[in-house]
Coordinates of C-alpha atoms and ligand atoms in Angstrom, one line a residue:
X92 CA 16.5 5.9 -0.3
X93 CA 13.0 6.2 1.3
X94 CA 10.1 4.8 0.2
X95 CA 12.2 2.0 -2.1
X96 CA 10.5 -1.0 -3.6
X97 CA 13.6 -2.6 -4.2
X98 CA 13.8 -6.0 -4.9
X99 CA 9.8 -6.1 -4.3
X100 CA 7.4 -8.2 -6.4
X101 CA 3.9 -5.9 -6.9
X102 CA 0.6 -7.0 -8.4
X103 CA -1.5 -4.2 -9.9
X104 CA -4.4 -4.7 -11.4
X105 CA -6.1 -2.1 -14.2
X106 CA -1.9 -0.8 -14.4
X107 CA -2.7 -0.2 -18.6
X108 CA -4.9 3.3 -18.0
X109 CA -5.2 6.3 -15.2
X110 CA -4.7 5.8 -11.7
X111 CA -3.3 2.0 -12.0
X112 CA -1.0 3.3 -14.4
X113 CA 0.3 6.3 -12.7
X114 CA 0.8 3.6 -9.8
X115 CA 2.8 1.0 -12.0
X116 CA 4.8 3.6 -13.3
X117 CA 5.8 5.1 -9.9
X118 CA 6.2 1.7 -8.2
X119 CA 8.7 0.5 -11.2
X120 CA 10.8 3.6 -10.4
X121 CA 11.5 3.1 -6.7
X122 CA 12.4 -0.6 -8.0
X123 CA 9.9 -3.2 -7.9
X124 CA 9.0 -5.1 -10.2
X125 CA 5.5 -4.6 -11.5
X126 CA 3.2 -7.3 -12.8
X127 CA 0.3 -5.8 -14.3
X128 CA -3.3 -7.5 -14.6
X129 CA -5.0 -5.8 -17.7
X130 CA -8.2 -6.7 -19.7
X131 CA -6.7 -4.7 -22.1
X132 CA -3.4 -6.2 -22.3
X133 CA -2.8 -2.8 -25.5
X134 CA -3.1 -0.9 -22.9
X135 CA -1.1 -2.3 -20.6
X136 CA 1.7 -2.0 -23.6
X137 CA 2.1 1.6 -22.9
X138 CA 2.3 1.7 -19.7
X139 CA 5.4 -1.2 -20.3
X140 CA 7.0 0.5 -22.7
X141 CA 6.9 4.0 -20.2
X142 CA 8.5 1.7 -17.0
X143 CA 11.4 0.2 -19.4
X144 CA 12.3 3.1 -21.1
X145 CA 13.2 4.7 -17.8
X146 CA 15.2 1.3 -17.0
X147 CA 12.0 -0.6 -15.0
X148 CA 11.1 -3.9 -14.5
X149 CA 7.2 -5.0 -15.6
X150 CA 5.5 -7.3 -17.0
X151 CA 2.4 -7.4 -18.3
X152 CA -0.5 -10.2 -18.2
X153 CA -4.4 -10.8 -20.2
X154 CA -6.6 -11.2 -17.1
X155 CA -10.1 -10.2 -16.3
X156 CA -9.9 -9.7 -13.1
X157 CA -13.7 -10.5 -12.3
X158 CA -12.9 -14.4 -13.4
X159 CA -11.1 -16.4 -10.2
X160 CA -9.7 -18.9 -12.6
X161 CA -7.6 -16.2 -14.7
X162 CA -6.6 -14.5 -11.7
X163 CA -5.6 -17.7 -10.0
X164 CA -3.7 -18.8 -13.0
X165 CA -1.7 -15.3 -13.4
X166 CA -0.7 -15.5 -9.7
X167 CA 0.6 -18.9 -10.1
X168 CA 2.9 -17.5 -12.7
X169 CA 3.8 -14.3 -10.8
X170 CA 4.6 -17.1 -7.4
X171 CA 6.8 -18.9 -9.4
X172 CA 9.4 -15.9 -9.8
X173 CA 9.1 -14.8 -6.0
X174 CA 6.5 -13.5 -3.6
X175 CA 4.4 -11.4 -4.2
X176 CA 5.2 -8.3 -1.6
X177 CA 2.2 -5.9 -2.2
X178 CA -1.3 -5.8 -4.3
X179 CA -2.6 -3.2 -5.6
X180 CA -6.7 -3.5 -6.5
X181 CA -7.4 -0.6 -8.6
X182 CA -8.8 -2.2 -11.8
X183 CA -12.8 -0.9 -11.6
X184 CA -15.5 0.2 -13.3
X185 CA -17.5 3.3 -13.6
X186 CA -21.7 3.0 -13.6
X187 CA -24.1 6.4 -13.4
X188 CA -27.6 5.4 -12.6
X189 CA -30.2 5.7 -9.3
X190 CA -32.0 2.7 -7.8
X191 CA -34.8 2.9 -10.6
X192 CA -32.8 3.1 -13.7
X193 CA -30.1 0.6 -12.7
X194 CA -30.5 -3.3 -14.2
X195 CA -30.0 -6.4 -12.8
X196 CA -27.6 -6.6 -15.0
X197 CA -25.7 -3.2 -14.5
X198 CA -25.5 -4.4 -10.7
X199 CA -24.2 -7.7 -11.5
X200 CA -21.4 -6.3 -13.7
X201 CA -20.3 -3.8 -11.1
X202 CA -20.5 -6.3 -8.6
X203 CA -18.4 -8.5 -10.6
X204 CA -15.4 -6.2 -11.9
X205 CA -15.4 -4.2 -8.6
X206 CA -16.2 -6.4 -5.8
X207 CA -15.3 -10.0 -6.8
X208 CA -12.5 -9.0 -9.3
X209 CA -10.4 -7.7 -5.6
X210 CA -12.0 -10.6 -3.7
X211 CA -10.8 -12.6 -6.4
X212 CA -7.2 -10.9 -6.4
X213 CA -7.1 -10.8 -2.7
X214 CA -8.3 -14.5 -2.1
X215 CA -5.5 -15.9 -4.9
X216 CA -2.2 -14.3 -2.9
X217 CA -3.4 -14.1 0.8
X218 CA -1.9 -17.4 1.6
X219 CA 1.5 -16.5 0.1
X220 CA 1.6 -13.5 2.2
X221 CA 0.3 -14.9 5.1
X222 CA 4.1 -16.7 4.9
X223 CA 6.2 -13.5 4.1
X224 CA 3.8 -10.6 5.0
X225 CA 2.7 -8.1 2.9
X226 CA 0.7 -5.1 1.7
X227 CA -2.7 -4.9 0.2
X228 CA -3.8 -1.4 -1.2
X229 CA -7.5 -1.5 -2.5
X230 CA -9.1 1.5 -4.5
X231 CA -11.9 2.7 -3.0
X232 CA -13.8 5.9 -3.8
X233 CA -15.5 8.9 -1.8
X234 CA -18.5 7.1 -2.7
X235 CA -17.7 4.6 0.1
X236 CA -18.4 6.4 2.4
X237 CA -20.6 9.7 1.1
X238 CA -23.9 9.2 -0.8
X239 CA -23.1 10.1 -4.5
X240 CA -25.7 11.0 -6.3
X241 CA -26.7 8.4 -9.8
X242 CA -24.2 6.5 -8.7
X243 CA -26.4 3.3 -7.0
X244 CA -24.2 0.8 -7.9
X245 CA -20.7 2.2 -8.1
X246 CA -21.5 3.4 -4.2
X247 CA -22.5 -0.5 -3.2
X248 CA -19.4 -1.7 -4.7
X249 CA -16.8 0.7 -3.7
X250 CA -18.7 0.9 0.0
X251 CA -17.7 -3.1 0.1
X252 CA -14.4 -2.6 -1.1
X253 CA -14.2 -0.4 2.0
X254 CA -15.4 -2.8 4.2
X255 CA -13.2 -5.3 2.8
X256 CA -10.4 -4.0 3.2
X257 CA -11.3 -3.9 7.4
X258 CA -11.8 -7.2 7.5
X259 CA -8.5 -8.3 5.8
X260 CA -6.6 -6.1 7.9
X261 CA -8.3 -7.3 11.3
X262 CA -8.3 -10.9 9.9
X263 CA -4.4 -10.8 8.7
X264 CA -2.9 -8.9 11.1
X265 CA -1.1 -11.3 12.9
X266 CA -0.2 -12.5 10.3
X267 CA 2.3 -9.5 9.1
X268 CA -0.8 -8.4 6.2
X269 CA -1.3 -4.4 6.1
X270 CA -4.2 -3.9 4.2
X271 CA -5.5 -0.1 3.3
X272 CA -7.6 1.7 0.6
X273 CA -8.0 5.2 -0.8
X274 CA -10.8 7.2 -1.4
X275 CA -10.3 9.8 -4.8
X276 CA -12.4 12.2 -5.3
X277 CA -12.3 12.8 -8.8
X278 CA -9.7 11.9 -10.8
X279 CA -8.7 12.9 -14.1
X280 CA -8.1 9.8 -16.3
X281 CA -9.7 8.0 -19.2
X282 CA -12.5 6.4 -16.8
X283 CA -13.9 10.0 -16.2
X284 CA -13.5 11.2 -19.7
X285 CA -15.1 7.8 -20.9
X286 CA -18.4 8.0 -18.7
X287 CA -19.0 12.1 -19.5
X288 CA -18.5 10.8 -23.2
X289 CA -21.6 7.6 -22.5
X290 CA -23.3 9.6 -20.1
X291 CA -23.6 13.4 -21.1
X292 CA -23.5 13.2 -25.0
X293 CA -23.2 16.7 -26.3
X294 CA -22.6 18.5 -22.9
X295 CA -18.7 17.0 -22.3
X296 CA -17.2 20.3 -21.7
X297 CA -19.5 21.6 -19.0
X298 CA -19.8 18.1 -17.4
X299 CA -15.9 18.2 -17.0
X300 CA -16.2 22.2 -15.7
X301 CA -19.2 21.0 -13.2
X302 CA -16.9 18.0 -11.9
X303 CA -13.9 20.0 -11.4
X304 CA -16.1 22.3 -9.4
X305 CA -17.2 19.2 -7.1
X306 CA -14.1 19.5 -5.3
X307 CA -13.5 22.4 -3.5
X308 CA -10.2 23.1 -4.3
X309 CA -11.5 23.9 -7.9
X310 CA -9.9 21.3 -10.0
X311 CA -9.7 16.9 -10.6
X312 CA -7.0 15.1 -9.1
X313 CA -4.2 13.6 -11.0
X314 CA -3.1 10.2 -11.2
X315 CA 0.2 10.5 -10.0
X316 CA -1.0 12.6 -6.8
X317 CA -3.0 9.5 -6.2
X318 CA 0.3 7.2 -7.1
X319 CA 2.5 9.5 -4.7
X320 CA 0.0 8.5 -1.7
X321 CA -0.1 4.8 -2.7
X322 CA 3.4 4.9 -3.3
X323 CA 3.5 5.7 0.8
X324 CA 1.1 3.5 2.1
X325 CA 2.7 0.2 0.2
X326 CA 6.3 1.3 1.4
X327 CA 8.0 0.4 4.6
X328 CA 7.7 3.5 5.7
X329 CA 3.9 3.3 6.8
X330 CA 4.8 0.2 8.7
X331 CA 1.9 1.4 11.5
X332 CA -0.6 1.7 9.1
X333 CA -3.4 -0.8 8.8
X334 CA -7.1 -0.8 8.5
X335 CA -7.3 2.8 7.6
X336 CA -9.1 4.5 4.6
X337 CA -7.2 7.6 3.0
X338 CA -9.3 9.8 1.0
X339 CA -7.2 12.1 -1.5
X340 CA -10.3 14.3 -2.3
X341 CA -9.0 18.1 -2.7
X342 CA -11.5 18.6 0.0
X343 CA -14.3 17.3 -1.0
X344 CA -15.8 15.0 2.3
X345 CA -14.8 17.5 4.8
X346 CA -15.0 21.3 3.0
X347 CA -18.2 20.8 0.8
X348 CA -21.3 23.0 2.0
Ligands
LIG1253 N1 -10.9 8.4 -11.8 C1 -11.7 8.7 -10.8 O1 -12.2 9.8 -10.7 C2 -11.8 7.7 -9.6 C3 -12.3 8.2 -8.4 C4 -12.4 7.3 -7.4 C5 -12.1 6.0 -7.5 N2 -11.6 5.6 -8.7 C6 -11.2 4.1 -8.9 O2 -9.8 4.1 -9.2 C7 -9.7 2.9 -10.0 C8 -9.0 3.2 -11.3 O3 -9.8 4.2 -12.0 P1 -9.2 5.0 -13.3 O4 -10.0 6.2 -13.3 O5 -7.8 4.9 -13.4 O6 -9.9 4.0 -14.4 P2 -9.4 3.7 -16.0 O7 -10.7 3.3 -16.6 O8 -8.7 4.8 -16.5 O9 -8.5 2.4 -15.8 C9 -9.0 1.2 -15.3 C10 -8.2 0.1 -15.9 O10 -8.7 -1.1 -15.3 C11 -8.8 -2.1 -16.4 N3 -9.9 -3.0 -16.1 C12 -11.2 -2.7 -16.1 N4 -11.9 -3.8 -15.8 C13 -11.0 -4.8 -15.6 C14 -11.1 -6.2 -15.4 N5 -12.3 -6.8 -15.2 N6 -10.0 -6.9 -15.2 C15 -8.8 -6.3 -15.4 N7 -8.6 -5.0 -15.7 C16 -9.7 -4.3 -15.8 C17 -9.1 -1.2 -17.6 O11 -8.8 -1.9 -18.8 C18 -8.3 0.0 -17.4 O12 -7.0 -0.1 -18.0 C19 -11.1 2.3 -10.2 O13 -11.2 1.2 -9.3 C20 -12.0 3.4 -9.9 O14 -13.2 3.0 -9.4 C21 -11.4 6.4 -9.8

């Protein structure tokens, strides 16, 4: 079978909602077994339930990502039943907000969830892999590398994550590491429908039809479109790929204007 995770151990963080979920979900069903870092482990329960009713192997863990203590601690655990084959850093957080109307603390948050929560992740099972080789898919965004406007602080972190993700793979090469990220466009999942709901109060439905409109092939993306593409990138099967951002945009960096 191409594109099997048999017999692999993968680490996904944020697997309880969305993209992480769609990712869980379709890793579990090529055969890995799929440990899933959640803040919100009742989400996480879902997702569970979904991967072993179709016969899947997951298990589910309480971990705020942003905290290197909890994340080292989970690992441990994970280590203890195998190596961990492949991470996936998706887990993330949405901010809306220029230069001027962005806090301290808004930045420090982001910062903390989005940058240091996959520093964190990647930091706690680089040495394992450095042994038995591995893959490291981080989520990115088009905001990484195209200016997005109100979104100051989400573009900083997701620009780093970027820029992480180069340095791992240059750094680990040798040492049998892929590292990659994808850039989304937008995607339809509960992160989108929760920052229309905080941000545009009263104007949800044309916030939705304005975003859909943002990509030029007229519609969001779906989590499992984005799953399908990380699905390739972590298999065997994209052995020659390091180092090398994927955007899944419907069009949106290249075909706009
Ligand atoms: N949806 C989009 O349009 C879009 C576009 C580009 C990039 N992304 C990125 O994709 C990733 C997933 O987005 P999504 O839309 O599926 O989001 P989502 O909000 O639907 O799911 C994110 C999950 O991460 C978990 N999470 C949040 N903070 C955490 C923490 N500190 N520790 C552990 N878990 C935590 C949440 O509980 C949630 O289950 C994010 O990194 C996001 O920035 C999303």
């Amino acid at each position: 079978m191409k594109f099997s995770l048999k017999h692999k151990n993968v680490l996904v963080t944020g697997g309880g909602s969305g993209i992480g979920k769609a990712i869980s979900i379709v890793f579990a069903g090529q055969g890995a077994h799929v440990h899933i870092l959640e803040l919100h482990l009742d989400n996480a329960k879902d997702t569970l339930t979904e991967i072993k009713r179709t016969g899947g192997l997951a298990t589910s863990y309480a971990c705020n990502v942003a905290n290197q203590k909890g994340v080292n601690s989970v690992v441990e655990t994970i280590l203890k039943t195998g190596n961990i084959d492949i991470l996936v850093n998706n887990a993330g957080i949405a901010h809306v907000g220029n230069i001027e109307n962005t806090l301290e603390s808004d930045m420090d948050k982001v910062y903390n969830v989005n940058i240091k929560g996959t520093y964190n992740c990647m930091q706690a099972v680089i040495s394992g892999m450095k042994e038995n080789g591995g893959v490291i898919l981080n989520m990115a965004s088009i905001a990484s590398s195209v200016g997005i406007s109100d979104r100051f602080a989400y573009s900083m972190s997701k620009g780093a994550v970027l820029t992480m993700t180069y340095s791992i793979a240059k750094d680990y090469i040798a040492h049998g590491i892929r590292c990659n990220s994808i850039s989304p466009a937008r995607i339809h999942t509960p992160f989108v429908d929760g920052f229309i709901e905080a941000n545009y109060p009263g104007n949800e439905k044309e916030m939705f039809e304005n975003l859909s409109k943002t990509q030029p092939i007229g519609r969001m993306g779906k989590p499992d479109e984005v799953a399908n593409l990380a699905l390739y990138l972590c298999s065997d099967e994209a052995s020659f790929i390091t180092g090398t951002d994927f955007p899944i945009d419907g069009g949106f960096i290249k075909l706009n204007g």
